[in-house]
Short mmCIF file of C-alpha atoms in Angstrom, two decimals:
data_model
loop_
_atom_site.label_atom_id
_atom_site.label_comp_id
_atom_site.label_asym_id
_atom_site.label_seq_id
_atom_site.Cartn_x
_atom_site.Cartn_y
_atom_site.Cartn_z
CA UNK A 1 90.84 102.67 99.56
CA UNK A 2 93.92 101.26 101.61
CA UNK A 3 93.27 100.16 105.54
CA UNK A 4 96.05 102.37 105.55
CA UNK A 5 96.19 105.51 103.34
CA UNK A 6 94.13 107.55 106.09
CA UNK A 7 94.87 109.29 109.56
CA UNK A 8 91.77 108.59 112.05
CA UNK A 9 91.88 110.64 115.81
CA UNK A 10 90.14 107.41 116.78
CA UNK A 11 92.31 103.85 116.67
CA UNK A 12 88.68 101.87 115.76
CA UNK A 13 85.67 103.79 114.35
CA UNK A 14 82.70 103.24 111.87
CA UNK A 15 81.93 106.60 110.79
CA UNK A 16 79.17 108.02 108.49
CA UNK A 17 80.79 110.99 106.30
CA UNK A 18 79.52 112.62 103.26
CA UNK A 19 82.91 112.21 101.84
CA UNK A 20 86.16 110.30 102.34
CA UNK A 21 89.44 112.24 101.49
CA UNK A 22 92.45 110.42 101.71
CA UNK A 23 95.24 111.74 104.46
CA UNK A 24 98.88 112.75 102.69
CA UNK A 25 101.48 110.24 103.98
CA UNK A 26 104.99 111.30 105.29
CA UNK A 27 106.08 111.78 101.82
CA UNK A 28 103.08 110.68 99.19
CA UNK A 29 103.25 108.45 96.35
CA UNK A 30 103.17 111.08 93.79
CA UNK A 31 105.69 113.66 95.15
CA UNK A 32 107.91 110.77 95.51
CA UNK A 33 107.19 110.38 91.95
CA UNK A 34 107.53 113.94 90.76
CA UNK A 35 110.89 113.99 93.40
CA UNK A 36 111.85 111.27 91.22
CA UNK A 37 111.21 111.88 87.86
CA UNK A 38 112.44 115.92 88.19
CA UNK A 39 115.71 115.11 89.77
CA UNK A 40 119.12 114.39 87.76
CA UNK A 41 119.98 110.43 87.46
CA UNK A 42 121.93 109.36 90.38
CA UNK A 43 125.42 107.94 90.70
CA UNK A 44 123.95 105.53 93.42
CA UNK A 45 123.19 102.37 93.06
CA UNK A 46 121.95 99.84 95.43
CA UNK A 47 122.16 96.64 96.15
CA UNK A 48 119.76 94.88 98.83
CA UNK A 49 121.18 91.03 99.67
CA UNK A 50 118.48 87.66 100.08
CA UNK A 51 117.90 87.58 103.39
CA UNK A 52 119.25 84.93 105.64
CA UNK A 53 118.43 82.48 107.36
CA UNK A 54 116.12 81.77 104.04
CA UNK A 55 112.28 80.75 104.55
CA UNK A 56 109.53 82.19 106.48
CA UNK A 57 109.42 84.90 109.47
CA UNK A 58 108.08 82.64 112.75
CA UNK A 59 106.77 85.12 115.28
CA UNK A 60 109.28 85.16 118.00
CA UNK A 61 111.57 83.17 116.06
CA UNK A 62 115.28 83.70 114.81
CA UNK A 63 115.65 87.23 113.10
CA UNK A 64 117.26 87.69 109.64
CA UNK A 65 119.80 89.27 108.22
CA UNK A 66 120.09 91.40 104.91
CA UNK A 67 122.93 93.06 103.32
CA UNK A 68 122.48 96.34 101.52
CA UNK A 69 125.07 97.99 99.37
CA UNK A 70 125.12 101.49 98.21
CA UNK A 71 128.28 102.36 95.34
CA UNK A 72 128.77 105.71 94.06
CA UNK A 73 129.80 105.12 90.08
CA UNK A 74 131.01 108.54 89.29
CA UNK A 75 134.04 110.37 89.94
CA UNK A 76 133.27 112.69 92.76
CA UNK A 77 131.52 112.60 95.79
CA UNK A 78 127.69 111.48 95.86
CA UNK A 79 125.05 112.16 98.45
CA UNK A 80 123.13 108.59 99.91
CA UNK A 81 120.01 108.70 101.64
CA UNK A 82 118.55 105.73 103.01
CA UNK A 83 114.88 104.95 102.98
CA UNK A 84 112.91 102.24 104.38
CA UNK A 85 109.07 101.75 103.48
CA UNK A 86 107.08 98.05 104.65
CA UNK A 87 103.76 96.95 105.11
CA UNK A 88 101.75 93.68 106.33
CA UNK A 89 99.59 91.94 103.94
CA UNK A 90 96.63 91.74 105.40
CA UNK A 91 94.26 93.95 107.22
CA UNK A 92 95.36 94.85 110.32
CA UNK A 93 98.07 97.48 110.61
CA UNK A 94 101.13 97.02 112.72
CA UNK A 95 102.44 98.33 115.97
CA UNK A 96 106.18 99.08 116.94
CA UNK A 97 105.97 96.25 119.32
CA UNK A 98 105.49 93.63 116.28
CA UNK A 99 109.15 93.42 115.10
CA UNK A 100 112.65 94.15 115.77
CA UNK A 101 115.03 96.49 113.68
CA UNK A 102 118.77 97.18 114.31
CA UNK A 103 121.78 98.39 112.09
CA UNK A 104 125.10 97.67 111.81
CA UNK A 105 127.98 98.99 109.56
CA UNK A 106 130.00 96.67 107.70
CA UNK A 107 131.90 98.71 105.31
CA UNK A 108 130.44 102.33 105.83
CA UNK A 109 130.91 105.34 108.72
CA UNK A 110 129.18 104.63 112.30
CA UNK A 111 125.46 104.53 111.97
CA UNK A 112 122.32 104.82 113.42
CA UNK A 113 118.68 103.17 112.46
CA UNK A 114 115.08 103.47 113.05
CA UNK A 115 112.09 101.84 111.97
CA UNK A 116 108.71 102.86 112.91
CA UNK A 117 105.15 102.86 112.31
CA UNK A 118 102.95 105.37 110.25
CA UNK A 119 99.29 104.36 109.84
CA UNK A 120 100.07 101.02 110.29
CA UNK A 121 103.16 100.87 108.07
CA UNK A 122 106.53 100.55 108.50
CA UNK A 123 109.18 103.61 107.43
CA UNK A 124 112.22 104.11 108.45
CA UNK A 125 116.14 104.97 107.57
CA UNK A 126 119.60 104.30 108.66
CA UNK A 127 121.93 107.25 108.75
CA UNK A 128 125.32 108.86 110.05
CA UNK A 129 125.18 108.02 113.93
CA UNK A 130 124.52 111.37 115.87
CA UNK A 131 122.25 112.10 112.88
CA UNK A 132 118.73 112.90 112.03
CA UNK A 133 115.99 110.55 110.03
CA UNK A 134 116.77 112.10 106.57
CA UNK A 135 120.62 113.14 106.71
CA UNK A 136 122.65 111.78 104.13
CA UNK A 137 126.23 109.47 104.41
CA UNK A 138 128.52 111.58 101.49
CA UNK A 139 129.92 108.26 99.31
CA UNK A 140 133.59 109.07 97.68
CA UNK A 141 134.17 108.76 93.92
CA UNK A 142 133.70 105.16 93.17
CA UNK A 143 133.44 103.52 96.81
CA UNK A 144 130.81 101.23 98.04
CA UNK A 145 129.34 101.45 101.81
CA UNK A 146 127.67 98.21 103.07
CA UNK A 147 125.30 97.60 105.75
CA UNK A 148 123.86 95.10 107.59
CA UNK A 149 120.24 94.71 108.72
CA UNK A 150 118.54 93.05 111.31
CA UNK A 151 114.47 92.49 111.43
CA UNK A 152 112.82 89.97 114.17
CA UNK A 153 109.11 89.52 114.21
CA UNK A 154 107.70 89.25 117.38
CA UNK A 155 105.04 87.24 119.13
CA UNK A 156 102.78 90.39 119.12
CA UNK A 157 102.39 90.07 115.34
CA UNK A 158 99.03 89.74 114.49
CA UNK A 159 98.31 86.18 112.91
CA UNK A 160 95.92 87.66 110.60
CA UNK A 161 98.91 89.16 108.53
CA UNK A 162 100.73 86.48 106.97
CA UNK A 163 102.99 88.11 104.92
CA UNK A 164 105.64 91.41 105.51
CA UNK A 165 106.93 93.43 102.02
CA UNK A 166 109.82 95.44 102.35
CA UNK A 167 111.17 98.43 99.98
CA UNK A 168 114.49 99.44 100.34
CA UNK A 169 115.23 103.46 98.55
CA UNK A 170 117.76 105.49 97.93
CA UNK A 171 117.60 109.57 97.80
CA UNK A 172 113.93 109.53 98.39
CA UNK A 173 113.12 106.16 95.87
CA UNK A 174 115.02 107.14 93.23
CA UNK A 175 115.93 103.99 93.41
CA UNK A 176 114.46 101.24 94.95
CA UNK A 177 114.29 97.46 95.37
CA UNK A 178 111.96 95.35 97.37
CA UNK A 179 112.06 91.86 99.41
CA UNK A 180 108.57 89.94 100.25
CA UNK A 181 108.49 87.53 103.25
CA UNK A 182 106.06 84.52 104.18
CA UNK A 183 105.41 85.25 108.27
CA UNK A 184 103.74 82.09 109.76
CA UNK A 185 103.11 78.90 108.87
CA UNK A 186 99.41 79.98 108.59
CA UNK A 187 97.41 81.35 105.28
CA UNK A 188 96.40 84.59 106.57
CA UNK A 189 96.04 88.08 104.90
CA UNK A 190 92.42 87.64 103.75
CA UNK A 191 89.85 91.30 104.46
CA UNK A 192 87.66 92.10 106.78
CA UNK A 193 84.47 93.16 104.32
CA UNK A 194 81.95 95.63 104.70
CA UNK A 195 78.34 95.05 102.98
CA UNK A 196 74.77 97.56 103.08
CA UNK A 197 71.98 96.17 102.46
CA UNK A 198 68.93 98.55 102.32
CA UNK A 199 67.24 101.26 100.95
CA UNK A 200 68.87 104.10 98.02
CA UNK A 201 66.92 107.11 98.72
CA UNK A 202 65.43 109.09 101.58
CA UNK A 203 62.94 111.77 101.86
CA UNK A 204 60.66 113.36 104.27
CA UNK A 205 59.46 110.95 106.56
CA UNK A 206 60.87 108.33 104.82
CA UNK A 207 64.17 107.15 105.79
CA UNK A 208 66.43 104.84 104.58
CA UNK A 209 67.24 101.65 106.49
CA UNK A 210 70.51 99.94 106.15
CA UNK A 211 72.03 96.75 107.49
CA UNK A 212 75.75 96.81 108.35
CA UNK A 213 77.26 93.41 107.91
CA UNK A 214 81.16 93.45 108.96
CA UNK A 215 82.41 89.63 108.24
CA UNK A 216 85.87 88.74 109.41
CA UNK A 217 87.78 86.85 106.37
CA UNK A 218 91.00 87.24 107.23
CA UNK A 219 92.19 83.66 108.74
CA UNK A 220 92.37 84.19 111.72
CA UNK A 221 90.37 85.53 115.15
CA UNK A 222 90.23 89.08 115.63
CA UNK A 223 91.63 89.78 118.88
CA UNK A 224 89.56 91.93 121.17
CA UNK A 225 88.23 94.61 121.77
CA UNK A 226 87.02 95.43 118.42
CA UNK A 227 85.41 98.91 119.06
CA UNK A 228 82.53 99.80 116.77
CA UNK A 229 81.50 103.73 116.12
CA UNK A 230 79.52 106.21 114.73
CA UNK A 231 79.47 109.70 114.05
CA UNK A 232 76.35 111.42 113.13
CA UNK A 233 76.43 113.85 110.63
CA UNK A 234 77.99 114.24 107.10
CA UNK A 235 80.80 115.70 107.27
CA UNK A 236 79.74 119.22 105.01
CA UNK A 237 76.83 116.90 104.25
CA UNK A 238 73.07 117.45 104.31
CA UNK A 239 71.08 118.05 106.87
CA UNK A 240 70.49 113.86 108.15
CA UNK A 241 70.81 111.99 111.18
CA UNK A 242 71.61 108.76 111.63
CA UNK A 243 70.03 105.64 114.46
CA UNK A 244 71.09 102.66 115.49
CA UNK A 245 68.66 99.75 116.35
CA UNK A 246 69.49 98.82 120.43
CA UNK A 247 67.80 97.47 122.59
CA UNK A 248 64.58 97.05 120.83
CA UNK A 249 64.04 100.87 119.87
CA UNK A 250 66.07 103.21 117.84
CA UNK A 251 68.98 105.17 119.62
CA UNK A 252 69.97 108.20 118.21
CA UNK A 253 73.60 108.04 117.58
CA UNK A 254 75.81 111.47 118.90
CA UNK A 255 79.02 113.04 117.49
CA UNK A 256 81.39 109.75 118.17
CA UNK A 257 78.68 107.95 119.55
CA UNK A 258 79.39 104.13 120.07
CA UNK A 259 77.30 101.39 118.60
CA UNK A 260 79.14 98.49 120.53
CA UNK A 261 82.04 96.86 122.04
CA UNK A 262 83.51 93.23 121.28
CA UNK A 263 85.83 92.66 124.08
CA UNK A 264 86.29 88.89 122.35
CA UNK A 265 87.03 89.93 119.21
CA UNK A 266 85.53 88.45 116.50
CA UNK A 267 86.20 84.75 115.07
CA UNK A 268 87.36 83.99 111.81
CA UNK A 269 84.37 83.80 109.31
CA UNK A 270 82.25 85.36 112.06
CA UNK A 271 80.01 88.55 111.25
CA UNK A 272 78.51 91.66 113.08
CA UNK A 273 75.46 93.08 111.64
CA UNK A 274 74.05 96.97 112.54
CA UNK A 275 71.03 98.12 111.94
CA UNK A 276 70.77 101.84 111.09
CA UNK A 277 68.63 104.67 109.99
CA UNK A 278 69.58 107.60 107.79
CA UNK A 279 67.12 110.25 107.49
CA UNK A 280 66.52 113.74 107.06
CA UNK A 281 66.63 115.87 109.71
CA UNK A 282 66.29 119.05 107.60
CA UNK A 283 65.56 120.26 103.39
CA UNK A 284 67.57 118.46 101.14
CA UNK A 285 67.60 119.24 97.90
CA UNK A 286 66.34 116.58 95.34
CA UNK A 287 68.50 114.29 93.84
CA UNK A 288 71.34 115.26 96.13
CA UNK A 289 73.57 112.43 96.60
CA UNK A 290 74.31 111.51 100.62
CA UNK A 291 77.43 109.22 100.91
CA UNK A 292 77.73 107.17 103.63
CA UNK A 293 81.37 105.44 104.59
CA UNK A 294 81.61 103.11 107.30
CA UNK A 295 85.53 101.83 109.01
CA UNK A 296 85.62 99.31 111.49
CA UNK A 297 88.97 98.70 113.26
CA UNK A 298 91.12 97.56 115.82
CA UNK A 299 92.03 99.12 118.87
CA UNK A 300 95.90 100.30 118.45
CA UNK A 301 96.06 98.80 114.15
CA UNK A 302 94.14 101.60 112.81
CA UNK A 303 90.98 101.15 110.31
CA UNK A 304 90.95 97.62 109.07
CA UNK A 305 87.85 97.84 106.73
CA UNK A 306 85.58 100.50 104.80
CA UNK A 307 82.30 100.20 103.18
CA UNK A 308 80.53 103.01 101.05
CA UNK A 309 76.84 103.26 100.75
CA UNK A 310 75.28 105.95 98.11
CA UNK A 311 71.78 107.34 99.06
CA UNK A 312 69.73 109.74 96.78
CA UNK A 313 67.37 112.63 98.49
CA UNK A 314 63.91 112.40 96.67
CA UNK A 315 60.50 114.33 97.34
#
């Protein structure tokens, strides 16, 4: 599962579920497909520039320029809808305070741009100025309307990304074409991993005891706080409870309950173990399967890392 592909109330958990569903994104991959793939071939074609200055994104550094091109090819009117999709390569997800985004018409009506975040990616459009996100510019028979874009990365972007991937669409990807960019002088972009170790099955007085091992492998430090959580039962799950092991006794974890704090982050190659208990707190049918996903994140980037543990109820 992405870092990204799901919506959490909380900006850092570890949560125990009984099952993970994936969140819909602003417009998911497969109605962007079906969109696609049911809609009449468009006039429009695009054409997205090398950016310039060439070479790597320094945070803070100069900004770059890229030139996109949208022509209609028929012989009437055509409709043009910008989109903009991006995401980091590594684990962390990004903020609005990580880059800078501005447009500019070169050959095209007066315009207006955003780019913002979504679960810790980037989407955005450009459109007629006075618009909304997803109006449309109306491109005359066989006339091209040029842009030009501007994207700084700031000093705020986290050093454990080290890369930035663009996609540039038009009429809701029916077209699309994508730029990749090196940020940092760094090798970054590695996980943050996730690893039980334990027990497979509970039952009646028997528990199951796990070790949570989160490892940093990204490249860099994890800046602080990383919060840690748990919430206690399954979601639609059996009936079980889960402990934590603190302060030399188990400690019942509540609904959101915390099981630490690391206001110094946590180093590069650095791990956090938990100790935890699942067990039953009520009849559980034999052989029922209990699923157990843990996410660790980072205060403001979202879920960084999952980890899925499978336990089996026996009597």
């Amino acid at each position: 599962m992405s870092a990204r592909a799901a919506r959490f109330a909380r900006t850092a958990v570890v949560t125990v579920v009984a099952a993970v569903t994936g969140a819909v994104a602003f417009l998911p991959g497969a109605a962007q497909a079906a969109t696609a793939s049911s809609a009449p071939a468009s006039p429009i074609t695009l054409k997205v520039g090398s950016a310039s200055p060439a070479g790597a994104f320094m945070p803070g550094g100069a900004t770059k320029t890229i030139t996109v091109t949208a022509s209609n090819t028929s012989g009437k009117a055509a409709r043009f809808t910008a989109n903009l999709n991006g995401m980091a390569d590594g684990a962390l997800g990004l903020t609005e305070r990580d880059y800078t985004f501005k447009v500019a018409p070169v050959h095209a009506p007066a315009t207006s741009g955003v780019l913002f975040t979504q679960d810790g990616e980037l989407m955005g459009s450009f459109y007629p100025k006075g618009g909304h996100f997803s109006d449309s510019f109306t491109i005359p028979a066989h006339t091209s309307y040029t842009w030009k874009l501007t994207l700084g990365i700031t000093k705020n972007w986290p050093a454990n990304d080290d890369a930035l991937r663009l996609t540039f669409g038009a009429n809701y990807r029916q077209i699309t074409k994508a730029l990749a960019f090196t940020v940092g002088h760094r090798r970054t972009g590695g996980p943050v991993t996730e690893r039980f170790t334990g027990g497979t099955t509970i039952a009646p007085g028997h528990a199951a005891y796990e070790t949570l091992t989160v490892t940093n492998r990204t490249g860099a430090a994890l800046n602080g706080p990383v919060d840690f959580w748990l919430d206690e039962a399954p979601f639609g799950g059996p009936a079980t409870a889960v402990d934590v092991w603190k302060g030399g006794r188990w400690v019942a974890v509540r609904d959101g309950g915390e099981l630490a704090v690391l206001n110094h982050g946590l180093a590069n190659g650095a791990h956090v173990d938990y100790r935890l208990r699942v067990r039953e707190t009520g009849t559980v049918k034999a052989g029922a399967k209990i699923g157990v996903a843990a996410i660790a994140g980072v205060a403001n980037r979202g879920p960084i890392s999952y980890g899925d543990l499978h336990l089996t109820a026996r009597r």
